[in-house]
Amino acid sequence: MNEMFKKARIGIDPYLDWIQAEGVPVVNKYAIYLFDVETKIWPRYGMNGAACHLDGRGDFASMFLFELPPGASSTPQRHLYEEVVYVLEGVGSTQIELADGSKRSFEWGPRSLFSIPINTKYRHFNGSGQNRALFVATTDMPLIMNVFRNEQFIFDTNFEFSERLGKQEYFSGGGDLVMVRPGNNLWETNFVPDLEKIELTKWDERGEGSSIILFVLADGTMHAHISEMPTGTYKKAHRHGAGAHVMFVSGTGYSLAWWDHSKDFERLDWKHGMVFPPVEGQWHQHFNTSDKPARYLATSLGSIRYPLTARKRRSTGTTSDAKIAVATSAKEGGDQIEYEDQDPRIHPMFVEEMRKNGAVAKMDKYFADDGTLKLVAARE
Ligand SMILES: [Fe+2]
């Protein structure tokens, strides 16, 4: 930092100072393939770890990657930041301990998703003696550290938020489905055993065959949702606030990202293990080029229950006019580009990708065989 700033003690980012002092690798990138990240022992957690700072992470969230060696367990932990954990590889269990001394545990594997209720004591165990376990936690630690600026307070406060624990079955894969409306339907739980298997609900406004479920995990302010695109399809382009860490769970494909003034698209090819958060306000669009449905997970701060920011309220439709901006055409003041309004290069690019994969685009409702739009006449 600039010496003058240092002397005057201005422009400080306590979170970045803290992560640097932790002595673990910090990766700064637009997109990260998590299996390639080098980890190092992170004494605080008793696991190997690294911080993944993605360009689009925004002000409030960051990502910690953790590796538990075969047969290892993490050090017991509690903290005042929230986290949403996604398991990339391996099997294991997590035990939580409540103020009355009682314990609960659940077993996870690849594609599990869970949250530890805020400030609850927990410990992770690798269930294999041969293989490592690798998982990634999206956290609001930047927000919490930048507000409180005191490591001892964050990691060593003896207080149980008993109202965050939820029902007993929330730790064993059970939950409550709350049907609100397309795009707002939620599954309340603390633990999702397998994101590839959980049932989703239709959200046609976001794209052909699109489906989704939003999660409320440990009654948290951290958000997660999972979306699916059927084979041969792609989502409509949209934009929203920073910090939506998009992780690809099943299937393969690519995403395009651009700005209003961009001449070309940034393209990102993805598969399980890849993460990228679109930058604040950046248009982006996801394409499934595999021969099976593709699912992706997005984690961020600001949940459907507790949106936290005005931008998140706008995206989720939890505003007074209840309009879901990410599913409303930009022509109507929303943050979505309808198929008929998209850049004419986008559909042919997808058809060509599908052809290379020996697969076929299933967008007949919108596009003729020659790639021209069917909907234009109907809409005009
Ligand atoms: Fe998005």
XYZ file of C-alpha atoms in Angstrom, residues 87-293:
207
model
C -17.934 -30.837 -1.613
C -15.838 -31.346 -4.743
C -14.209 -34.678 -4.004
C -14.072 -37.347 -1.295
C -16.328 -38.498 1.510
C -16.504 -37.557 5.156
C -18.638 -36.260 7.954
C -19.157 -33.118 9.943
C -20.008 -33.081 13.613
C -21.565 -30.121 15.339
C -21.704 -29.616 19.094
C -24.431 -27.589 20.761
C -24.244 -25.552 23.961
C -25.924 -28.350 25.956
C -23.124 -30.718 24.890
C -25.280 -32.720 22.483
C -23.786 -33.611 19.130
C -25.179 -34.070 15.644
C -23.374 -35.301 12.601
C -24.021 -35.836 8.923
C -22.136 -37.616 6.155
C -21.225 -35.909 2.912
C -19.754 -36.862 -0.441
C -19.145 -35.361 -3.860
C -21.715 -32.669 -4.742
C -22.988 -32.321 -1.158
C -23.897 -28.828 -0.004
C -24.231 -27.663 3.596
C -24.036 -24.766 6.014
C -22.997 -24.793 9.640
C -25.395 -22.606 11.654
C -23.577 -19.404 12.567
C -21.116 -19.708 15.469
C -21.965 -23.383 16.044
C -18.982 -25.539 17.039
C -18.080 -27.983 14.264
C -15.426 -30.368 13.085
C -14.902 -32.079 9.718
C -13.665 -35.678 9.367
C -12.350 -37.327 6.225
C -14.160 -40.679 5.957
C -11.467 -42.268 3.823
C -8.059 -43.561 4.831
C -6.873 -43.505 1.207
C -8.267 -40.425 -0.463
C -8.322 -36.725 0.278
C -11.522 -34.742 0.676
C -11.713 -31.413 -1.127
C -14.400 -28.831 -0.465
C -14.929 -25.150 -1.019
C -16.618 -22.691 1.332
C -18.196 -19.468 0.097
C -18.092 -17.115 3.071
C -19.101 -13.635 4.165
C -15.821 -13.321 6.078
C -14.825 -10.126 4.164
C -17.981 -8.423 5.453
C -17.626 -9.725 9.006
C -13.892 -8.989 9.306
C -14.227 -5.558 7.747
C -16.965 -4.650 10.233
C -15.585 -6.120 13.479
C -11.838 -6.192 12.735
C -11.173 -8.520 15.622
C -10.115 -12.112 15.056
C -10.729 -13.118 18.670
C -14.296 -11.847 18.564
C -14.997 -13.647 15.289
C -13.466 -17.009 16.270
C -13.852 -17.058 20.038
C -17.266 -15.775 21.051
C -19.162 -18.106 23.305
C -22.719 -17.592 22.121
C -25.158 -20.012 20.548
C -27.654 -18.742 17.990
C -30.102 -21.534 18.825
C -32.713 -20.061 16.457
C -30.385 -20.882 13.529
C -30.180 -24.629 14.134
C -33.483 -25.559 12.499
C -35.174 -28.935 12.677
C -33.237 -32.087 13.545
C -33.894 -33.513 10.053
C -32.218 -30.494 8.452
C -28.911 -32.195 9.297
C -29.847 -35.533 7.763
C -30.990 -34.506 4.299
C -34.567 -33.599 5.219
C -36.012 -30.166 4.611
C -39.090 -28.123 3.882
C -40.165 -27.249 0.369
C -41.786 -23.835 0.234
C -43.551 -23.167 -3.069
C -43.770 -19.423 -3.590
C -43.786 -18.892 -7.380
C -41.443 -19.784 -10.269
C -37.991 -18.416 -9.451
C -38.687 -18.052 -5.722
C -39.402 -21.652 -4.671
C -37.132 -22.734 -1.855
C -35.850 -25.746 -0.004
C -35.084 -25.016 3.636
C -32.482 -27.267 5.200
C -28.901 -27.318 6.508
C -27.566 -30.159 4.351
C -28.191 -31.350 0.786
C -26.587 -34.801 0.248
C -26.302 -34.596 -3.559
C -26.997 -31.572 -5.726
C -27.294 -33.750 -8.792
C -30.284 -35.583 -7.315
C -32.338 -32.883 -5.651
C -35.649 -32.128 -7.358
C -35.946 -28.713 -8.984
C -38.967 -26.626 -9.944
C -39.736 -25.099 -13.351
C -38.730 -21.560 -14.167
C -39.566 -21.173 -17.858
C -38.941 -17.417 -17.882
C -35.162 -18.021 -17.540
C -34.853 -20.235 -20.583
C -36.013 -23.313 -22.448
C -36.705 -26.131 -19.971
C -35.060 -24.173 -17.154
C -35.555 -25.322 -13.568
C -34.184 -24.198 -10.219
C -34.464 -24.432 -6.467
C -33.267 -21.791 -4.029
C -31.870 -22.827 -0.671
C -32.277 -21.367 2.772
C -29.396 -23.021 4.617
C -29.155 -22.814 8.412
C -31.539 -19.826 8.204
C -28.605 -17.908 6.786
C -27.951 -14.691 4.954
C -25.603 -16.637 2.655
C -27.475 -17.807 -0.415
C -27.266 -20.831 -2.691
C -29.329 -22.071 -5.592
C -29.044 -24.799 -8.167
C -30.198 -24.464 -11.781
C -30.589 -27.016 -14.526
C -30.497 -26.731 -18.290
C -31.826 -29.730 -20.273
C -29.513 -31.156 -22.922
C -29.495 -29.115 -26.139
C -30.504 -25.881 -24.414
C -29.131 -22.707 -22.940
C -30.299 -20.051 -20.514
C -31.215 -16.522 -21.445
C -28.537 -13.910 -20.757
C -28.910 -11.885 -17.589
C -27.024 -9.695 -15.143
C -27.057 -9.017 -11.400
C -24.891 -7.870 -8.519
C -21.389 -9.122 -7.733
C -20.476 -12.163 -5.688
C -22.565 -14.958 -7.268
C -19.958 -17.735 -7.277
C -21.136 -20.005 -10.085
C -19.898 -23.600 -9.816
C -20.600 -26.278 -12.360
C -21.942 -29.455 -10.822
C -22.829 -31.805 -13.682
C -22.589 -31.761 -17.431
C -20.246 -29.642 -19.498
C -20.657 -26.456 -21.431
C -19.555 -22.882 -21.594
C -20.551 -19.416 -20.465
C -20.285 -16.106 -22.266
C -19.852 -12.788 -20.468
C -19.819 -9.256 -21.877
C -20.595 -5.615 -21.257
C -22.974 -3.399 -23.220
C -19.988 -1.787 -24.950
C -18.117 -5.069 -25.666
C -17.373 -6.050 -29.254
C -16.709 -9.663 -28.325
C -17.705 -12.120 -25.644
C -15.458 -13.512 -22.953
C -15.859 -17.256 -23.124
C -15.364 -19.729 -20.310
C -15.507 -23.489 -20.800
C -16.646 -25.310 -17.714
C -17.041 -28.594 -15.906
C -17.219 -29.783 -12.287
C -14.574 -27.891 -10.278
C -14.734 -24.626 -12.210
C -15.961 -21.477 -10.465
C -16.542 -17.955 -11.697
C -18.636 -15.083 -10.401
C -19.797 -12.753 -13.157
C -18.598 -9.245 -12.385
C -21.140 -6.726 -11.011
C -23.631 -5.889 -13.756
C -21.883 -7.993 -16.406
C -24.151 -9.776 -18.885
C -23.632 -13.530 -18.853
C -25.227 -16.610 -20.359
C -24.788 -20.338 -19.671
C -24.856 -23.055 -22.367
C -25.185 -26.822 -21.941
C -23.249 -28.682 -24.640
C -23.316 -32.110 -22.993
C -25.588 -35.031 -23.732
C -27.238 -34.812 -20.312
C -28.847 -32.100 -18.222
